[in-house]
mmCIF file of C-alpha atoms in Angstrom:
data_model
loop_
_atom_site.group_PDB
_atom_site.id
_atom_site.type_symbol
_atom_site.label_atom_id
_atom_site.label_comp_id
_atom_site.label_asym_id
_atom_site.label_seq_id
_atom_site.Cartn_x
_atom_site.Cartn_y
_atom_site.Cartn_z
ATOM 1 C CA MET A 30 -22.863 19.970 28.248
ATOM 2 C CA GLN A 31 -22.526 18.030 25.005
ATOM 3 C CA LYS A 32 -18.962 17.217 24.053
ATOM 4 C CA PRO A 33 -17.741 18.619 20.716
ATOM 5 C CA PHE A 34 -17.464 16.121 17.878
ATOM 6 C CA VAL A 35 -13.823 15.512 16.981
ATOM 7 C CA ARG A 36 -12.818 13.896 13.707
ATOM 8 C CA PRO A 37 -9.689 11.745 13.338
ATOM 9 C CA TYR A 38 -6.966 13.122 11.085
ATOM 10 C CA LEU A 39 -3.819 12.089 9.268
ATOM 11 C CA THR A 40 -0.398 11.973 10.939
ATOM 12 C CA THR A 41 2.016 14.265 9.084
ATOM 13 C CA HIS A 42 5.587 13.226 8.266
ATOM 14 C CA SER A 43 6.382 15.929 5.716
ATOM 15 C CA LEU A 44 4.573 18.668 3.804
ATOM 16 C CA GLN A 45 6.964 19.256 0.879
ATOM 17 C CA PRO A 46 6.369 16.721 -0.557
ATOM 18 C CA GLU A 47 3.245 15.777 1.369
ATOM 19 C CA ASN A 48 3.524 12.461 3.216
ATOM 20 C CA GLN A 49 0.865 11.615 5.785
ATOM 21 C CA GLU A 50 -0.336 8.330 7.259
ATOM 22 C CA SER A 51 -3.764 7.012 8.169
ATOM 23 C CA PRO A 52 -4.891 6.690 11.789
ATOM 24 C CA ILE A 53 -5.587 2.963 11.459
ATOM 25 C CA GLU A 54 -6.961 2.771 15.009
ATOM 26 C CA PHE A 55 -9.947 4.836 13.846
ATOM 27 C CA ILE A 56 -10.542 3.004 10.563
ATOM 28 C CA SER A 57 -13.128 0.253 10.300
ATOM 29 C CA GLY A 58 -14.898 -1.446 7.429
ATOM 30 C CA ARG A 59 -13.829 -2.123 3.874
ATOM 31 C CA ARG A 60 -13.427 1.428 2.614
ATOM 32 C CA VAL A 61 -11.232 4.290 3.781
ATOM 33 C CA GLY A 62 -12.625 7.712 2.957
ATOM 34 C CA ASN A 63 -10.571 10.229 1.006
ATOM 35 C CA SER A 64 -9.792 12.352 4.069
ATOM 36 C CA LEU A 65 -8.162 9.438 5.939
ATOM 37 C CA PHE A 66 -6.406 7.686 3.024
ATOM 38 C CA TYR A 67 -2.637 7.920 3.518
ATOM 39 C CA ARG A 68 -0.664 10.201 1.204
ATOM 40 C CA ARG A 69 2.715 9.278 -0.258
ATOM 41 C CA ASN A 70 4.536 11.596 -2.625
ATOM 42 C CA HIS A 71 8.071 11.909 -3.998
ATOM 43 C CA PHE A 72 7.510 15.349 -5.529
ATOM 44 C CA ALA A 73 5.101 18.282 -5.396
ATOM 45 C CA TYR A 74 1.588 17.748 -6.722
ATOM 46 C CA PRO A 75 1.376 18.218 -10.516
ATOM 47 C CA SER A 76 -0.751 20.797 -12.305
ATOM 48 C CA LEU A 77 -3.369 19.100 -14.468
ATOM 49 C CA SER A 78 -6.434 19.975 -16.493
ATOM 50 C CA ALA A 79 -8.941 17.154 -16.942
ATOM 51 C CA SER A 80 -10.487 18.930 -19.928
ATOM 52 C CA ALA A 81 -7.213 18.659 -21.876
ATOM 53 C CA TYR A 82 -6.288 15.190 -20.679
ATOM 54 C CA TRP A 83 -5.217 12.462 -23.099
ATOM 55 C CA LEU A 84 -3.617 9.094 -22.363
ATOM 56 C CA PRO A 85 -1.263 7.649 -25.016
ATOM 57 C CA VAL A 86 -0.657 3.900 -25.348
ATOM 58 C CA ASN A 87 2.414 3.427 -27.509
ATOM 59 C CA GLY A 88 5.810 1.747 -27.837
ATOM 60 C CA SER A 89 6.062 -1.822 -29.100
ATOM 61 C CA VAL A 90 2.485 -1.948 -30.410
ATOM 62 C CA SER A 91 1.038 -2.243 -33.876
ATOM 63 C CA SER A 92 -1.599 0.486 -33.464
ATOM 64 C CA PRO A 93 -0.674 3.288 -31.015
ATOM 65 C CA ARG A 94 -3.711 4.830 -29.357
ATOM 66 C CA LEU A 95 -4.586 8.161 -27.734
ATOM 67 C CA TYR A 96 -7.520 8.026 -25.342
ATOM 68 C CA SER A 97 -9.618 10.867 -23.969
ATOM 69 C CA LEU A 98 -11.198 10.517 -20.534
ATOM 70 C CA THR A 99 -14.618 10.210 -22.139
ATOM 71 C CA GLU A 100 -13.450 7.338 -24.332
ATOM 72 C CA LEU A 101 -11.929 5.510 -21.381
ATOM 73 C CA MET A 102 -15.055 5.885 -19.269
ATOM 74 C CA ASN A 103 -17.182 4.452 -22.068
ATOM 75 C CA LEU A 104 -15.123 1.250 -22.259
ATOM 76 C CA PRO A 105 -16.125 -1.891 -20.316
ATOM 77 C CA SER A 106 -15.035 -1.447 -16.700
ATOM 78 C CA ARG A 107 -14.236 -3.463 -13.580
ATOM 79 C CA THR A 108 -14.312 -2.582 -9.881
ATOM 80 C CA VAL A 109 -11.912 -4.060 -7.355
ATOM 81 C CA THR A 110 -11.605 -3.447 -3.625
ATOM 82 C CA ALA A 111 -7.921 -3.544 -2.808
ATOM 83 C CA VAL A 112 -5.376 -2.696 -0.142
ATOM 84 C CA LEU A 113 -2.739 -0.158 -1.112
ATOM 85 C CA GLU A 114 0.299 -0.349 1.180
ATOM 86 C CA CYS A 115 3.351 1.860 0.885
ATOM 87 C CA ALA A 116 6.509 -0.253 0.594
ATOM 88 C CA GLY A 117 7.904 1.776 3.510
ATOM 89 C CA ASN A 118 4.989 1.079 5.838
ATOM 90 C CA LYS A 119 6.281 0.356 9.396
ATOM 91 C CA ARG A 120 9.805 1.488 8.427
ATOM 92 C CA SER A 121 10.204 3.073 11.871
ATOM 93 C CA LEU A 122 10.109 -0.430 13.420
ATOM 94 C CA PHE A 123 13.271 -1.725 11.733
ATOM 95 C CA GLU A 124 16.296 -2.419 13.913
ATOM 96 C CA PRO A 125 18.929 -1.303 13.065
ATOM 97 C CA LYS A 126 17.167 1.833 11.853
ATOM 98 C CA THR A 127 16.881 2.573 8.136
ATOM 99 C CA PHE A 128 16.691 5.958 6.437
ATOM 100 C CA GLY A 129 13.603 7.420 4.762
ATOM 101 C CA GLU A 130 10.143 8.518 5.896
ATOM 102 C CA GLN A 131 9.681 6.979 9.335
ATOM 103 C CA TRP A 132 6.245 5.502 8.712
ATOM 104 C CA GLU A 133 4.550 3.809 11.625
ATOM 105 C CA LYS A 134 1.604 1.484 10.866
ATOM 106 C CA GLY A 135 -0.637 3.822 8.887
ATOM 107 C CA ALA A 136 0.853 3.880 5.381
ATOM 108 C CA VAL A 137 -1.852 1.442 4.318
ATOM 109 C CA SER A 138 -5.447 2.086 3.201
ATOM 110 C CA GLN A 139 -8.190 0.399 1.220
ATOM 111 C CA GLY A 140 -11.153 1.183 -0.971
ATOM 112 C CA SER A 141 -12.978 0.341 -4.198
ATOM 113 C CA TRP A 142 -11.408 1.309 -7.504
ATOM 114 C CA LYS A 143 -13.286 1.389 -10.808
ATOM 115 C CA GLY A 144 -11.608 1.554 -14.165
ATOM 116 C CA VAL A 145 -10.702 -0.051 -17.458
ATOM 117 C CA PRO A 146 -8.625 -3.245 -17.375
ATOM 118 C CA LEU A 147 -5.162 -2.320 -18.602
ATOM 119 C CA ALA A 148 -5.211 -5.490 -20.692
ATOM 120 C CA SER A 149 -8.049 -4.051 -22.793
ATOM 121 C CA LEU A 150 -5.976 -0.994 -23.709
ATOM 122 C CA LEU A 151 -2.857 -3.024 -24.466
ATOM 123 C CA GLU A 152 -4.658 -5.622 -26.534
ATOM 124 C CA GLY A 153 -6.505 -2.869 -28.383
ATOM 125 C CA ALA A 154 -3.151 -1.366 -29.366
ATOM 126 C CA GLY A 155 -1.794 -4.750 -30.475
ATOM 127 C CA ILE A 156 1.210 -5.914 -28.444
ATOM 128 C CA ARG A 157 4.108 -6.891 -30.690
ATOM 129 C CA ASN A 158 6.097 -10.087 -30.288
ATOM 130 C CA GLY A 159 9.079 -9.640 -28.018
ATOM 131 C CA ALA A 160 7.369 -7.204 -25.650
ATOM 132 C CA ALA A 161 8.594 -7.729 -22.073
ATOM 133 C CA GLU A 162 7.356 -4.863 -19.908
ATOM 134 C CA VAL A 163 4.916 -1.984 -19.784
ATOM 135 C CA ILE A 164 6.211 1.405 -18.572
ATOM 136 C CA PHE A 165 3.961 3.892 -16.766
ATOM 137 C CA GLY A 166 4.834 7.566 -16.473
ATOM 138 C CA GLY A 167 3.232 9.948 -14.001
ATOM 139 C CA TYR A 168 2.791 13.704 -14.283
ATOM 140 C CA ASP A 169 4.570 14.317 -10.953
ATOM 141 C CA PHE A 170 8.242 15.244 -11.327
ATOM 142 C CA GLY A 171 11.201 16.828 -9.574
ATOM 143 C CA GLU A 172 14.800 16.394 -8.491
ATOM 144 C CA ARG A 173 15.933 13.388 -6.481
ATOM 145 C CA THR A 174 18.238 13.707 -3.481
ATOM 146 C CA ASP A 175 20.891 11.620 -5.277
ATOM 147 C CA SER A 176 20.876 13.618 -8.526
ATOM 148 C CA ASP A 177 20.457 17.123 -9.944
ATOM 149 C CA GLU A 178 18.459 15.745 -12.860
ATOM 150 C CA VAL A 179 14.687 16.124 -13.068
ATOM 151 C CA TYR A 180 12.698 12.886 -13.165
ATOM 152 C CA SER A 181 9.054 12.028 -13.411
ATOM 153 C CA PHE A 182 7.790 9.175 -11.276
ATOM 154 C CA THR A 183 7.999 6.303 -13.763
ATOM 155 C CA ARG A 184 7.874 2.550 -13.213
ATOM 156 C CA SER A 185 7.211 -0.647 -15.153
ATOM 157 C CA LEU A 186 5.372 -3.943 -14.770
ATOM 158 C CA PRO A 187 6.221 -7.291 -16.328
ATOM 159 C CA LEU A 188 3.842 -8.059 -19.180
ATOM 160 C CA GLU A 189 2.154 -10.896 -17.274
ATOM 161 C CA LYS A 190 1.124 -8.597 -14.407
ATOM 162 C CA ALA A 191 0.141 -5.804 -16.786
ATOM 163 C CA LEU A 192 -2.250 -8.203 -18.552
ATOM 164 C CA HIS A 193 -3.900 -9.448 -15.351
ATOM 165 C CA PRO A 194 -7.638 -8.700 -15.640
ATOM 166 C CA ASP A 195 -7.685 -6.807 -12.324
ATOM 167 C CA THR A 196 -4.793 -4.466 -13.131
ATOM 168 C CA LEU A 197 -6.762 -1.294 -13.848
ATOM 169 C CA VAL A 198 -6.460 2.176 -15.257
ATOM 170 C CA ALA A 199 -8.819 3.588 -12.636
ATOM 171 C CA TYR A 200 -10.888 6.774 -12.690
ATOM 172 C CA GLU A 201 -13.149 6.278 -9.641
ATOM 173 C CA TYR A 202 -12.525 5.660 -5.958
ATOM 174 C CA ASN A 203 -15.418 4.604 -3.729
ATOM 175 C CA GLY A 204 -17.934 5.565 -6.424
ATOM 176 C CA LYS A 205 -16.572 9.064 -7.081
ATOM 177 C CA PRO A 206 -13.815 10.500 -9.297
ATOM 178 C CA ILE A 207 -10.404 9.687 -7.827
ATOM 179 C CA PRO A 208 -9.426 12.552 -5.490
ATOM 180 C CA PHE A 209 -6.700 14.770 -6.905
ATOM 181 C CA LYS A 210 -4.232 13.911 -4.134
ATOM 182 C CA HIS A 211 -4.626 10.220 -4.928
ATOM 183 C CA GLY A 212 -4.058 10.399 -8.667
ATOM 184 C CA PHE A 213 -6.952 12.192 -10.441
ATOM 185 C CA PRO A 214 -7.901 11.809 -13.188
ATOM 186 C CA LEU A 215 -6.296 8.391 -13.862
ATOM 187 C CA ARG A 216 -4.331 6.082 -11.597
ATOM 188 C CA LEU A 217 -2.925 2.647 -12.239
ATOM 189 C CA ILE A 218 -4.141 0.078 -9.686
ATOM 190 C CA VAL A 219 -2.047 -3.075 -9.237
ATOM 191 C CA PRO A 220 -3.712 -5.315 -6.612
ATOM 192 C CA GLN A 221 -1.473 -7.291 -4.234
ATOM 193 C CA TRP A 222 1.680 -5.327 -5.138
ATOM 194 C CA TYR A 223 3.159 -2.587 -2.991
ATOM 195 C CA ALA A 224 1.607 0.742 -3.890
ATOM 196 C CA MET A 225 4.611 2.249 -5.691
ATOM 197 C CA ALA A 226 3.388 0.122 -8.641
ATOM 198 C CA SER A 227 0.039 1.971 -8.674
ATOM 199 C CA VAL A 228 1.342 5.052 -10.493
ATOM 200 C CA LYS A 229 -0.705 8.224 -9.907
ATOM 201 C CA TRP A 230 -1.590 11.018 -12.370
ATOM 202 C CA LEU A 231 -1.015 8.617 -15.224
ATOM 203 C CA LYS A 232 0.648 10.374 -18.179
ATOM 204 C CA SER A 233 1.660 7.582 -20.553
ATOM 205 C CA ILE A 234 1.660 3.829 -21.114
ATOM 206 C CA THR A 235 4.550 2.438 -23.159
ATOM 207 C CA VAL A 236 5.094 -1.192 -24.148
ATOM 208 C CA ALA A 237 8.824 -1.999 -24.076
ATOM 209 C CA ASP A 238 11.024 -4.804 -25.397
ATOM 210 C CA ALA A 239 13.703 -4.371 -22.697
ATOM 211 C CA PRO A 240 13.641 -3.933 -18.917
ATOM 212 C CA PHE A 241 13.070 -0.377 -17.700
ATOM 213 C CA THR A 242 16.035 1.052 -15.772
ATOM 214 C CA GLY A 243 14.729 4.334 -14.333
ATOM 215 C CA PRO A 244 15.745 5.267 -10.760
ATOM 216 C CA PHE A 245 12.367 4.418 -9.201
ATOM 217 C CA GLN A 246 12.743 0.923 -10.651
ATOM 218 C CA THR A 247 16.412 0.065 -10.169
ATOM 219 C CA ILE A 248 17.621 2.311 -7.312
ATOM 220 C CA ASP A 249 14.515 2.782 -5.180
ATOM 221 C CA TYR A 250 12.028 0.003 -4.457
ATOM 222 C CA VAL A 251 14.765 -2.586 -4.360
ATOM 223 C CA TYR A 252 15.565 -4.833 -1.401
ATOM 224 C CA TYR A 253 19.248 -4.387 -0.509
ATOM 225 C CA PRO A 254 20.064 -6.900 2.235
ATOM 226 C CA HIS A 255 23.485 -5.343 2.973
ATOM 227 C CA ARG A 256 24.240 -1.850 4.215
ATOM 228 C CA GLU A 257 27.346 -1.233 2.097
ATOM 229 C CA LYS A 258 27.001 -3.456 -0.980
ATOM 230 C CA ASP A 259 24.342 -4.356 -3.555
ATOM 231 C CA GLU A 260 24.880 -8.109 -3.558
ATOM 232 C CA GLY A 261 21.595 -10.025 -3.312
ATOM 233 C CA ALA A 262 19.438 -7.073 -4.419
ATOM 234 C CA ALA A 263 15.875 -7.938 -5.492
ATOM 235 C CA PRO A 264 12.928 -5.838 -6.685
ATOM 236 C CA VAL A 265 10.049 -4.928 -4.393
ATOM 237 C CA THR A 266 6.885 -6.455 -5.860
ATOM 238 C CA LYS A 267 4.175 -8.481 -4.048
ATOM 239 C CA LEU A 268 2.885 -7.589 -0.603
ATOM 240 C CA HIS A 269 4.173 -9.691 2.268
ATOM 241 C CA VAL A 270 1.647 -11.347 4.560
ATOM 242 C CA ASN A 271 1.109 -8.809 7.346
ATOM 243 C CA SER A 272 -1.138 -7.771 10.232
ATOM 244 C CA SER A 273 -1.607 -4.784 12.515
ATOM 245 C CA ILE A 274 -3.278 -4.476 15.888
ATOM 246 C CA ARG A 275 -5.716 -1.553 15.767
ATOM 247 C CA HIS A 276 -6.997 -1.786 19.343
ATOM 248 C CA PRO A 277 -5.798 -1.421 22.039
ATOM 249 C CA LEU A 278 -3.145 1.172 21.284
ATOM 250 C CA ASP A 279 0.505 0.802 22.165
ATOM 251 C CA GLY A 280 1.068 2.212 25.648
ATOM 252 C CA GLN A 281 -2.637 2.302 26.525
ATOM 253 C CA ILE A 282 -3.823 1.832 30.118
ATOM 254 C CA LEU A 283 -6.862 -0.428 30.458
ATOM 255 C CA GLN A 284 -9.151 -1.494 33.266
ATOM 256 C CA THR A 285 -9.460 -5.136 34.287
ATOM 257 C CA GLY A 286 -12.130 -7.089 32.436
ATOM 258 C CA SER A 287 -12.926 -8.092 28.882
ATOM 259 C CA HIS A 288 -11.257 -6.283 26.001
ATOM 260 C CA PRO A 289 -11.456 -7.033 22.288
ATOM 261 C CA VAL A 290 -8.062 -7.133 20.576
ATOM 262 C CA LYS A 291 -8.869 -5.916 17.048
ATOM 263 C CA GLY A 292 -6.844 -5.657 13.895
ATOM 264 C CA ILE A 293 -6.492 -6.193 10.177
ATOM 265 C CA ALA A 294 -4.410 -8.640 8.113
ATOM 266 C CA TRP A 295 -3.543 -8.674 4.406
ATOM 267 C CA THR A 296 -1.386 -10.498 1.870
ATOM 268 C CA GLY A 297 -0.043 -10.371 -1.684
ATOM 269 C CA LYS A 298 -0.669 -14.067 -2.426
ATOM 270 C CA GLY A 299 -3.958 -15.892 -1.987
ATOM 271 C CA LYS A 300 -6.057 -14.899 1.024
ATOM 272 C CA ILE A 301 -5.658 -14.537 4.770
ATOM 273 C CA GLU A 302 -6.415 -17.955 6.215
ATOM 274 C CA LYS A 303 -5.780 -17.471 9.934
ATOM 275 C CA VAL A 304 -4.709 -14.879 12.505
ATOM 276 C CA GLU A 305 -3.283 -15.792 15.897
ATOM 277 C CA VAL A 306 -2.976 -13.574 18.960
ATOM 278 C CA SER A 307 -0.648 -13.849 21.943
ATOM 279 C CA THR A 308 -1.303 -11.930 25.162
ATOM 280 C CA ASP A 309 1.882 -13.068 26.897
ATOM 281 C CA GLY A 310 4.658 -11.891 24.629
ATOM 282 C CA GLY A 311 4.587 -14.904 22.307
ATOM 283 C CA GLU A 312 4.639 -17.740 24.838
ATOM 284 C CA ASN A 313 1.182 -18.942 23.844
ATOM 285 C CA TRP A 314 -0.967 -18.281 20.776
ATOM 286 C CA LYS A 315 -4.706 -18.521 20.235
ATOM 287 C CA GLU A 316 -6.708 -18.142 17.054
ATOM 288 C CA ALA A 317 -8.559 -14.895 16.475
ATOM 289 C CA ARG A 318 -11.987 -14.716 14.858
ATOM 290 C CA LEU A 319 -12.054 -13.560 11.244
ATOM 291 C CA GLU A 320 -14.853 -11.026 10.806
ATOM 292 C CA SER A 321 -16.874 -10.966 7.563
ATOM 293 C CA PRO A 322 -14.344 -12.892 5.452
ATOM 294 C CA ALA A 323 -12.847 -10.870 2.630
ATOM 295 C CA ALA A 324 -14.378 -11.447 -0.807
ATOM 296 C CA SER A 325 -10.948 -11.585 -2.437
ATOM 297 C CA GLY A 326 -7.287 -11.710 -1.527
ATOM 298 C CA TYR A 327 -7.005 -8.059 -2.541
ATOM 299 C CA GLU A 328 -8.738 -6.867 0.632
ATOM 300 C CA TRP A 329 -7.611 -6.709 4.224
ATOM 301 C CA GLN A 330 -9.178 -9.145 6.639
ATOM 302 C CA PRO A 331 -10.597 -7.678 9.885
ATOM 303 C CA TRP A 332 -10.146 -9.915 12.938
ATOM 304 C CA VAL A 333 -10.889 -9.844 16.668
ATOM 305 C CA TYR A 334 -9.767 -11.763 19.748
ATOM 306 C CA ASP A 335 -11.760 -11.579 22.988
ATOM 307 C CA TRP A 336 -9.326 -11.061 25.856
ATOM 308 C CA LYS A 337 -10.123 -11.204 29.567
ATOM 309 C CA ALA A 338 -7.409 -9.148 31.224
ATOM 310 C CA GLY A 339 -6.223 -9.149 34.804
ATOM 311 C CA LYS A 340 -3.914 -6.571 36.363
ATOM 312 C CA GLY A 341 -0.401 -6.350 34.984
ATOM 313 C CA GLU A 342 1.703 -5.302 32.001
ATOM 314 C CA TYR A 343 1.241 -7.206 28.740
ATOM 315 C CA THR A 344 2.749 -7.497 25.289
ATOM 316 C CA LEU A 345 -0.001 -8.302 22.796
ATOM 317 C CA MET A 346 1.064 -9.816 19.481
ATOM 318 C CA SER A 347 -0.576 -10.797 16.187
ATOM 319 C CA ARG A 348 0.593 -12.983 13.318
ATOM 320 C CA ALA A 349 -1.237 -13.774 10.088
ATOM 321 C CA TYR A 350 -1.153 -16.801 7.788
ATOM 322 C CA ASP A 351 -2.199 -16.883 4.129
ATOM 323 C CA THR A 352 -3.409 -19.683 1.871
ATOM 324 C CA HIS A 353 0.056 -20.017 0.311
ATOM 325 C CA GLY A 354 1.549 -21.118 3.628
ATOM 326 C CA ARG A 355 3.216 -17.796 4.351
ATOM 327 C CA VAL A 356 3.266 -16.544 7.945
ATOM 328 C CA GLN A 357 4.564 -13.396 9.569
ATOM 329 C CA PRO A 358 8.068 -13.978 10.926
ATOM 330 C CA ALA A 359 9.307 -13.072 14.381
ATOM 331 C CA SER A 360 11.854 -10.714 12.779
ATOM 332 C CA PRO A 361 11.573 -8.746 9.530
ATOM 333 C CA PHE A 362 13.804 -9.129 6.494
ATOM 334 C CA TRP A 363 16.150 -6.224 7.153
ATOM 335 C CA ASN A 364 17.107 -4.190 4.095
ATOM 336 C CA ARG A 365 18.884 -0.864 3.974
ATOM 337 C CA LYS A 366 16.053 1.131 2.394
ATOM 338 C CA GLY A 367 13.521 -0.172 4.912
ATOM 339 C CA TYR A 368 10.958 -1.803 2.621
ATOM 340 C CA GLY A 369 8.426 -4.525 3.291
ATOM 341 C CA TYR A 370 8.370 -4.662 7.104
ATOM 342 C CA HIS A 371 6.110 -7.595 7.990
ATOM 343 C CA ALA A 372 7.237 -9.023 11.315
ATOM 344 C CA ILE A 373 4.755 -10.106 13.997
ATOM 345 C CA ASP A 374 2.943 -7.015 15.222
ATOM 346 C CA MET A 375 2.972 -6.068 18.881
ATOM 347 C CA VAL A 376 1.702 -3.485 21.350
ATOM 348 C CA SER A 377 2.382 -3.063 25.056
ATOM 349 C CA VAL A 378 -0.456 -2.239 27.472
ATOM 350 C CA LYS A 379 -0.967 -1.914 31.221
ATOM 351 C CA VAL A 380 -4.086 -3.183 32.991
ATOM 352 C CA GLU A 381 -5.004 -1.579 36.332
#
């Protein structure tokens, strides 16, 4: 009898708001389909009508603009394939534990985004001298756990990053309109930064002369290296160099023989240059094979190591290097909100 076809599905952490991670062990290739792209939300999904949608570009500009979707889609566009990784990805691996959604390894996905370079919209509005940041408001809103006030999800970028040619106001994902749960109709895409920068359901773009101080900029998405004090705090920005083993799975039982150790690696600076694998808990390391090298540093780099396994229990490990000399550390940079976990990845398996 033919076995029924079973599709992989997201792992749910919460439903109100909806937070679900990708099953990275079942993901291959350069693009993650809508159904398996991880979902990260701070509030309930907003109510929007694309037919009545306008995007204002205002603030410290000489000619404020108001764009319809049709106008935006008729402007010169770019397409970038980029990793989006939640800043809390792998939070469950921190020791001591940190509070927040206990993401495992699946709060990371990738696909192709098409849109208008943000720089085109800003330059068209005429940035005034003295401008320092660009603020992006989303249509999603609600109360935070630390306040009774209602906030929309709003963040800013320094002007230099906002003007990068590959920072996009995107309207398509993998050749189709961005799915509603991932920011339809417009989403900011900021390659090589953690995904909190890629504001969904984009409501407004405001050029500012002073640093933005909203709670999602100065309270959340900040590295606090101490549990009880704020000394040494620093903003979460670029992706760390990172890797994840996709196969075999942690705790899996294998038969003796040849097994491919497969995974992905990514970075926020340059490109992935090398991935090493250890099959003996870090005593010895050997170089993995990079498969179909990534076209840009925005994409993850698939890799594979051919392992001939005898009987026993093993700790398999992976560490990635990028072209800026960064390498995954043995231990993560601990911070009390649990952001940016990027230590050497590991899984334990038994071979019988």
